[in-house]
Amino acid sequence: MNGQDEHIDSEKKDVLREIANIGAGHAATALAALLDRPIVQSIPDVELVPLNDVPDRLGGPDKTVASGLIELSGDVSAFFMVVLNLEQADRIINMMLGDIGRETSGAIWQLSELEESVVSETVNILGGSYLTAICEMTGLCANQSTPYLCVDMVGAVLSVVLAEAGKAGDFAIVFKSELFNNDECIMGDIILLPDEQSCGKILKSLGFE
């Protein structure tokens, strides 16, 4: 997949959707154990999105989100960007710590150290679940960093990722696999930002030249 591709053909999309399905399944199992309640997953989807269009896919550059950034190293050089809207992050915190009635409007929304730990562990589980799925499907080996958690506008968060990545490719792979508890969505988008070499390596390992 090179920088000129603006969509995924159906065969590649089916394979990437299977990664999303496996990743969401791992995440649902792990989160059910962490939260001690049933978690079900939606039918997954996947998109190849130009980097400039990523903010719009996430609700616009000015939307405030809780985002975890995870660096991947080893056979794959990439970043995972796990994006939760504030309501989703609140639900996860409330499931773990009880309803704390936090204000969720813009810059007022802040995390205590304990709440940050809860969200960070959730991000770690989500990122690790998708990394495991990628490694299972490709046979590649990769390690993940400790998540860097930030609460900011989508545009600012993406700028941080791109500044850290430096050598990221022109496109992001957006995995859309929602997880639900009692009809409430507690998981947002998982965005993979590989460099061009790693993107090609992943596809080659999946059987695409």
C-alpha positions as CSV (number, residue, x, y, z in Angstrom):
1,M,0.0,0.0,0.0
2,N,1.6,3.2,-1.0
3,G,0.9,6.9,-0.4
4,Q,-1.3,7.1,-3.5
5,D,-3.9,4.6,-2.3
6,E,-7.1,6.3,-1.0
7,H,-9.2,3.3,-0.3
8,I,-8.8,-0.4,0.5
9,D,-9.9,-3.0,-2.1
10,S,-12.5,-5.5,-0.8
11,E,-10.0,-8.4,-0.3
12,K,-7.6,-6.3,1.8
13,K,-10.5,-4.8,3.7
14,D,-11.9,-8.2,4.6
15,V,-8.5,-9.2,6.0
16,L,-8.1,-6.0,8.0
17,R,-11.7,-6.3,9.2
18,E,-10.8,-9.8,10.5
19,I,-8.0,-8.2,12.5
20,A,-10.5,-5.7,13.9
21,N,-12.8,-8.6,14.8
22,I,-10.1,-10.5,16.6
23,G,-8.8,-7.4,18.3
24,A,-12.3,-6.4,19.5
25,G,-12.9,-10.0,20.7
26,H,-9.7,-10.0,22.8
27,A,-10.6,-6.5,24.1
28,A,-14.1,-7.6,25.1
29,T,-12.8,-10.6,27.0
30,A,-10.2,-8.5,28.8
31,L,-12.5,-5.6,29.6
32,A,-15.2,-8.0,30.9
33,A,-12.7,-9.4,33.4
34,L,-11.5,-5.9,34.4
35,L,-14.9,-4.4,34.8
36,D,-16.6,-7.6,36.1
37,R,-19.6,-7.2,33.7
38,P,-20.6,-8.5,30.3
39,I,-19.1,-6.8,27.2
40,V,-20.4,-7.4,23.7
41,Q,-18.8,-6.2,20.4
42,S,-20.4,-4.8,17.3
43,I,-19.7,-5.9,13.7
44,P,-16.3,-4.3,13.0
45,D,-15.4,-2.0,10.1
46,V,-12.1,-0.6,8.9
47,E,-11.1,2.4,6.8
48,L,-7.9,3.7,5.3
49,V,-8.0,7.4,6.0
50,P,-5.6,10.2,4.8
51,L,-4.0,11.8,7.8
52,N,-5.5,15.2,7.1
53,D,-9.0,13.6,7.2
54,V,-8.5,11.8,10.6
55,P,-9.8,14.7,12.8
56,D,-13.1,14.8,10.8
57,R,-13.5,11.1,11.3
58,L,-13.3,11.6,15.0
59,G,-15.9,14.4,15.3
60,G,-13.8,17.4,14.2
61,P,-10.5,18.9,15.2
62,D,-12.1,20.9,18.1
63,K,-13.8,18.0,19.8
64,T,-12.3,17.2,23.2
65,V,-11.4,13.5,23.7
66,A,-9.5,11.3,26.1
67,S,-6.8,9.7,23.9
68,G,-4.1,7.1,24.7
69,L,-1.0,7.0,22.5
70,I,0.9,3.8,22.3
71,E,4.2,3.4,20.4
72,L,4.9,0.0,18.7
73,S,8.4,-1.2,18.1
74,G,10.0,-4.4,16.8
75,D,9.0,-5.7,13.4
76,V,6.5,-2.9,13.2
77,S,7.2,0.8,13.7
78,A,3.9,2.5,14.3
79,F,1.6,4.3,16.8
80,F,-1.8,3.2,18.1
81,M,-4.1,6.1,18.9
82,V,-7.0,4.9,21.1
83,V,-9.7,7.5,21.2
84,L,-12.5,7.7,23.7
85,N,-15.1,10.5,23.8
86,L,-15.5,12.0,27.3
87,E,-18.8,10.1,27.9
88,Q,-17.1,6.8,27.1
89,A,-14.2,7.5,29.4
90,D,-16.7,8.5,32.2
91,R,-18.6,5.3,31.8
92,I,-15.4,3.2,32.2
93,I,-14.4,5.2,35.3
94,N,-17.9,4.9,36.8
95,M,-17.9,1.1,36.2
96,M,-14.6,0.8,38.1
97,L,-15.0,3.5,40.8
98,G,-18.7,4.3,41.0
99,D,-20.6,7.3,39.7
100,I,-18.6,10.4,40.6
101,G,-20.8,13.0,38.7
102,R,-17.9,14.7,36.8
103,E,-18.5,17.7,34.7
104,T,-17.8,16.8,31.1
105,S,-17.7,20.1,29.3
106,G,-14.5,20.9,27.5
107,A,-11.5,22.0,29.6
108,I,-13.4,21.5,32.9
109,W,-13.1,17.7,32.4
110,Q,-10.1,16.5,34.4
111,L,-8.9,13.2,35.8
112,S,-7.6,12.4,39.2
113,E,-4.6,10.2,39.5
114,L,-6.7,7.2,40.2
115,E,-9.1,7.9,37.3
116,E,-6.2,8.4,34.9
117,S,-4.9,5.0,36.0
118,V,-8.3,3.4,35.1
119,V,-8.4,5.0,31.7
120,S,-4.8,4.3,31.0
121,E,-5.3,0.6,31.8
122,T,-8.3,0.5,29.5
123,V,-6.2,2.1,26.7
124,N,-3.5,-0.4,27.4
125,I,-5.9,-3.3,27.1
126,L,-7.4,-2.0,23.9
127,G,-4.1,-1.3,22.2
128,G,-2.7,-4.7,23.4
129,S,-5.7,-6.5,22.1
130,Y,-5.3,-5.1,18.6
131,L,-1.5,-5.6,18.6
132,T,-2.1,-9.2,19.6
133,A,-4.5,-9.6,16.7
134,I,-2.0,-8.1,14.2
135,C,0.8,-10.3,15.4
136,E,-1.5,-13.4,15.3
137,M,-2.6,-12.6,11.7
138,T,0.8,-11.6,10.4
139,G,3.4,-13.6,12.3
140,L,5.2,-10.4,13.1
141,C,6.5,-9.5,16.5
142,A,6.0,-6.1,18.1
143,N,6.1,-4.5,21.5
144,Q,4.0,-1.7,22.9
145,S,5.0,1.2,25.1
146,T,3.2,2.3,28.2
147,P,0.3,4.5,27.1
148,Y,0.6,8.2,27.1
149,L,-2.8,9.6,28.1
150,C,-4.0,13.1,27.2
151,V,-7.3,14.9,27.3
152,D,-7.4,17.5,24.6
153,M,-8.9,18.5,21.3
154,V,-8.6,15.9,18.5
155,G,-6.4,18.2,16.3
156,A,-4.0,18.7,19.2
157,V,-3.8,15.0,20.0
158,L,-3.1,14.1,16.4
159,S,-0.4,16.8,16.3
160,V,1.3,15.2,19.2
161,V,1.2,11.8,17.5
162,L,2.7,13.1,14.3
163,A,5.4,15.0,16.1
164,E,6.4,11.8,17.9
165,A,6.1,9.6,14.9
166,G,8.0,11.9,12.5
167,K,8.2,9.2,9.9
168,A,4.5,8.2,9.8
169,G,3.0,7.4,6.4
170,D,0.4,9.4,4.7
171,F,-2.6,7.3,5.8
172,A,-4.1,5.9,9.0
173,I,-5.9,2.6,9.4
174,V,-9.0,3.3,11.4
175,F,-10.5,0.2,13.2
176,K,-14.1,0.8,14.2
177,S,-15.2,-2.0,16.6
178,E,-17.5,-0.7,19.3
179,L,-17.8,-2.5,22.6
180,F,-21.0,-2.3,24.6
181,N,-22.3,-2.9,28.1
182,N,-26.0,-2.7,28.5
183,D,-26.3,-0.9,25.2
184,E,-23.9,1.8,26.3
185,C,-20.8,2.1,24.1
186,I,-17.6,2.1,26.1
187,M,-15.0,1.9,23.3
188,G,-14.2,4.4,20.5
189,D,-11.9,4.2,17.5
190,I,-8.5,2.4,17.4
191,I,-6.2,4.2,14.9
192,L,-3.0,2.6,13.6
193,L,-0.4,5.0,12.3
194,P,2.3,2.9,10.7
195,D,5.3,4.2,8.7
196,E,5.2,3.3,5.0
197,Q,7.7,0.5,5.5
198,S,5.7,-1.1,8.3
199,C,2.5,-0.7,6.4
200,G,4.0,-2.6,3.4
201,K,5.4,-5.3,5.8
202,I,2.0,-5.8,7.4
203,L,0.2,-6.3,4.1
204,K,3.0,-8.6,2.7
205,S,2.7,-10.7,5.8
206,L,-1.1,-10.9,5.2
207,G,-0.4,-12.3,1.7
208,F,-0.6,-9.0,-0.3
209,E,2.3,-7.8,-2.3
